[in-house]
């Protein structure tokens, strides 16, 4: 998948968070990336500080996005508001929390 480096960067960032330190973004995110070989599902759990493959029941935010678009968002080539307005990403749930997550993980 083209966005694999973005996923790896997310995993690295989450693994590097101090569980006892202050955290600005807490939530459970379901990330569904549609690629040429099918849909790849990831759970980004910022409460438990882990990223794993799979699907979670009742996430705080669900992001549905094409592989190419997630790559562009993750590499700051397109901003979230622009991607949403162009229908390139679907955000279900707390949009403020979703924006905070993406902002933190792409800084």
PDB file of C-alpha atoms in Angstrom:
ATOM      1  CA  UNK A   1       0.000   0.000   0.000  1.00  0.00           C
ATOM      2  CA  UNK A   2       1.303   3.443  -0.846  1.00  0.00           C
ATOM      3  CA  UNK A   3       0.382   4.749   2.598  1.00  0.00           C
ATOM      4  CA  UNK A   4       2.337   2.034   4.470  1.00  0.00           C
ATOM      5  CA  UNK A   5       5.058   4.553   5.455  1.00  0.00           C
ATOM      6  CA  UNK A   6       2.360   6.795   6.951  1.00  0.00           C
ATOM      7  CA  UNK A   7       0.959   3.874   8.966  1.00  0.00           C
ATOM      8  CA  UNK A   8       4.470   2.991  10.180  1.00  0.00           C
ATOM      9  CA  UNK A   9       5.047   6.605  11.226  1.00  0.00           C
ATOM     10  CA  UNK A  10       1.765   6.534  13.172  1.00  0.00           C
ATOM     11  CA  UNK A  11       2.834   3.306  14.912  1.00  0.00           C
ATOM     12  CA  UNK A  12       6.205   4.842  15.811  1.00  0.00           C
ATOM     13  CA  UNK A  13       4.635   8.056  17.112  1.00  0.00           C
ATOM     14  CA  UNK A  14       2.086   6.200  19.248  1.00  0.00           C
ATOM     15  CA  UNK A  15       4.750   3.827  20.630  1.00  0.00           C
ATOM     16  CA  UNK A  16       6.861   6.836  21.622  1.00  0.00           C
ATOM     17  CA  UNK A  17       4.179   8.511  23.740  1.00  0.00           C
ATOM     18  CA  UNK A  18       4.862   8.577  27.478  1.00  0.00           C
ATOM     19  CA  UNK A  19       1.796   6.920  29.068  1.00  0.00           C
ATOM     20  CA  UNK A  20       2.369   8.957  32.237  1.00  0.00           C
ATOM     21  CA  UNK A  21       2.877  12.258  30.462  1.00  0.00           C
ATOM     22  CA  UNK A  22       0.297  14.803  29.377  1.00  0.00           C
ATOM     23  CA  UNK A  23      -1.661  13.854  26.273  1.00  0.00           C
ATOM     24  CA  UNK A  24      -3.740  16.175  24.126  1.00  0.00           C
ATOM     25  CA  UNK A  25      -5.558  13.549  22.073  1.00  0.00           C
ATOM     26  CA  UNK A  26      -7.356  10.626  23.697  1.00  0.00           C
ATOM     27  CA  UNK A  27      -9.647   8.427  21.704  1.00  0.00           C
ATOM     28  CA  UNK A  28     -10.063   5.255  19.711  1.00  0.00           C
ATOM     29  CA  UNK A  29      -9.935   5.641  15.958  1.00  0.00           C
ATOM     30  CA  UNK A  30     -10.973   3.194  13.261  1.00  0.00           C
ATOM     31  CA  UNK A  31      -9.009   3.744  10.077  1.00  0.00           C
ATOM     32  CA  UNK A  32     -10.300   2.045   6.920  1.00  0.00           C
ATOM     33  CA  UNK A  33      -8.001   2.476   3.929  1.00  0.00           C
ATOM     34  CA  UNK A  34      -9.217   1.272   0.544  1.00  0.00           C
ATOM     35  CA  UNK A  35      -6.274   0.024  -1.531  1.00  0.00           C
ATOM     36  CA  UNK A  36      -5.930  -1.890  -4.795  1.00  0.00           C
ATOM     37  CA  UNK A  37      -5.786  -5.188  -2.884  1.00  0.00           C
ATOM     38  CA  UNK A  38      -8.803  -4.482  -0.656  1.00  0.00           C
ATOM     39  CA  UNK A  39      -9.622  -2.548   2.498  1.00  0.00           C
ATOM     40  CA  UNK A  40      -6.980  -2.365   5.223  1.00  0.00           C
ATOM     41  CA  UNK A  41      -8.395  -1.749   8.710  1.00  0.00           C
ATOM     42  CA  UNK A  42      -6.415  -0.264  11.588  1.00  0.00           C
ATOM     43  CA  UNK A  43      -7.289   0.595  15.159  1.00  0.00           C
ATOM     44  CA  UNK A  44      -5.421   3.599  16.539  1.00  0.00           C
ATOM     45  CA  UNK A  45      -6.020   3.461  20.295  1.00  0.00           C
ATOM     46  CA  UNK A  46      -4.658   6.606  21.893  1.00  0.00           C
ATOM     47  CA  UNK A  47      -6.132   5.663  25.253  1.00  0.00           C
ATOM     48  CA  UNK A  48      -4.186   2.376  25.383  1.00  0.00           C
ATOM     49  CA  UNK A  49      -1.343   3.696  23.187  1.00  0.00           C
ATOM     50  CA  UNK A  50      -1.357   0.982  20.551  1.00  0.00           C
ATOM     51  CA  UNK A  51      -1.968   0.591  16.843  1.00  0.00           C
ATOM     52  CA  UNK A  52      -3.201  -2.727  15.509  1.00  0.00           C
ATOM     53  CA  UNK A  53      -4.820  -4.289  12.476  1.00  0.00           C
ATOM     54  CA  UNK A  54      -8.529  -4.897  12.761  1.00  0.00           C
ATOM     55  CA  UNK A  55     -11.903  -3.377  13.475  1.00  0.00           C
ATOM     56  CA  UNK A  56     -13.154  -2.024  16.798  1.00  0.00           C
ATOM     57  CA  UNK A  57     -16.756  -1.661  17.953  1.00  0.00           C
ATOM     58  CA  UNK A  58     -17.884   1.901  18.691  1.00  0.00           C
ATOM     59  CA  UNK A  59     -14.750   3.934  17.912  1.00  0.00           C
ATOM     60  CA  UNK A  60     -14.754   7.640  18.759  1.00  0.00           C
ATOM     61  CA  UNK A  61     -13.919   8.381  15.128  1.00  0.00           C
ATOM     62  CA  UNK A  62     -13.988   6.353  11.922  1.00  0.00           C
ATOM     63  CA  UNK A  63     -11.984   7.496   8.911  1.00  0.00           C
ATOM     64  CA  UNK A  64     -12.778   6.005   5.496  1.00  0.00           C
ATOM     65  CA  UNK A  65     -10.257   6.958   2.853  1.00  0.00           C
ATOM     66  CA  UNK A  66      -8.551   5.768  -0.328  1.00  0.00           C
ATOM     67  CA  UNK A  67      -4.908   4.720  -0.053  1.00  0.00           C
ATOM     68  CA  UNK A  68      -3.640   7.546  -2.282  1.00  0.00           C
ATOM     69  CA  UNK A  69      -5.579  10.187  -0.351  1.00  0.00           C
ATOM     70  CA  UNK A  70      -4.374   8.908   3.023  1.00  0.00           C
ATOM     71  CA  UNK A  71      -0.814   9.086   1.719  1.00  0.00           C
ATOM     72  CA  UNK A  72      -1.368  12.697   0.598  1.00  0.00           C
ATOM     73  CA  UNK A  73      -2.911  13.625   3.960  1.00  0.00           C
ATOM     74  CA  UNK A  74      -0.179  11.845   5.921  1.00  0.00           C
ATOM     75  CA  UNK A  75       2.554  13.603   3.944  1.00  0.00           C
ATOM     76  CA  UNK A  76       0.824  17.003   4.213  1.00  0.00           C
ATOM     77  CA  UNK A  77       0.232  17.298   0.489  1.00  0.00           C
ATOM     78  CA  UNK A  78      -3.478  17.858   1.109  1.00  0.00           C
ATOM     79  CA  UNK A  79      -5.170  19.326   4.182  1.00  0.00           C
ATOM     80  CA  UNK A  80      -8.009  17.540   5.966  1.00  0.00           C
ATOM     81  CA  UNK A  81     -10.617  20.271   5.322  1.00  0.00           C
ATOM     82  CA  UNK A  82      -9.739  20.203   1.624  1.00  0.00           C
ATOM     83  CA  UNK A  83      -9.920  16.392   1.496  1.00  0.00           C
ATOM     84  CA  UNK A  84     -13.299  16.422   3.268  1.00  0.00           C
ATOM     85  CA  UNK A  85     -14.741  19.152   1.041  1.00  0.00           C
ATOM     86  CA  UNK A  86     -13.619  17.220  -2.044  1.00  0.00           C
ATOM     87  CA  UNK A  87     -15.190  14.013  -0.709  1.00  0.00           C
ATOM     88  CA  UNK A  88     -11.803  12.279  -0.496  1.00  0.00           C
ATOM     89  CA  UNK A  89     -12.150  11.287   3.151  1.00  0.00           C
ATOM     90  CA  UNK A  90     -15.191  10.414   5.216  1.00  0.00           C
ATOM     91  CA  UNK A  91     -15.063  11.239   8.917  1.00  0.00           C
ATOM     92  CA  UNK A  92     -17.709   9.621  11.111  1.00  0.00           C
ATOM     93  CA  UNK A  93     -17.877  10.698  14.736  1.00  0.00           C
ATOM     94  CA  UNK A  94     -16.055  13.510  16.527  1.00  0.00           C
ATOM     95  CA  UNK A  95     -14.535  15.622  13.737  1.00  0.00           C
ATOM     96  CA  UNK A  96     -12.601  17.816  16.175  1.00  0.00           C
ATOM     97  CA  UNK A  97     -10.976  14.714  17.658  1.00  0.00           C
ATOM     98  CA  UNK A  98     -10.220  13.399  14.154  1.00  0.00           C
ATOM     99  CA  UNK A  99      -8.530  16.649  13.151  1.00  0.00           C
ATOM    100  CA  UNK A 100      -6.513  16.676  16.385  1.00  0.00           C
ATOM    101  CA  UNK A 101      -5.324  13.121  15.719  1.00  0.00           C
ATOM    102  CA  UNK A 102      -4.239  13.818  12.167  1.00  0.00           C
ATOM    103  CA  UNK A 103      -2.595  17.088  13.184  1.00  0.00           C
ATOM    104  CA  UNK A 104      -0.544  15.360  15.914  1.00  0.00           C
ATOM    105  CA  UNK A 105       0.450  12.396  13.791  1.00  0.00           C
ATOM    106  CA  UNK A 106       1.526  14.454  10.789  1.00  0.00           C
ATOM    107  CA  UNK A 107       3.531  17.136  12.611  1.00  0.00           C
TER     108      UNK A 107
END
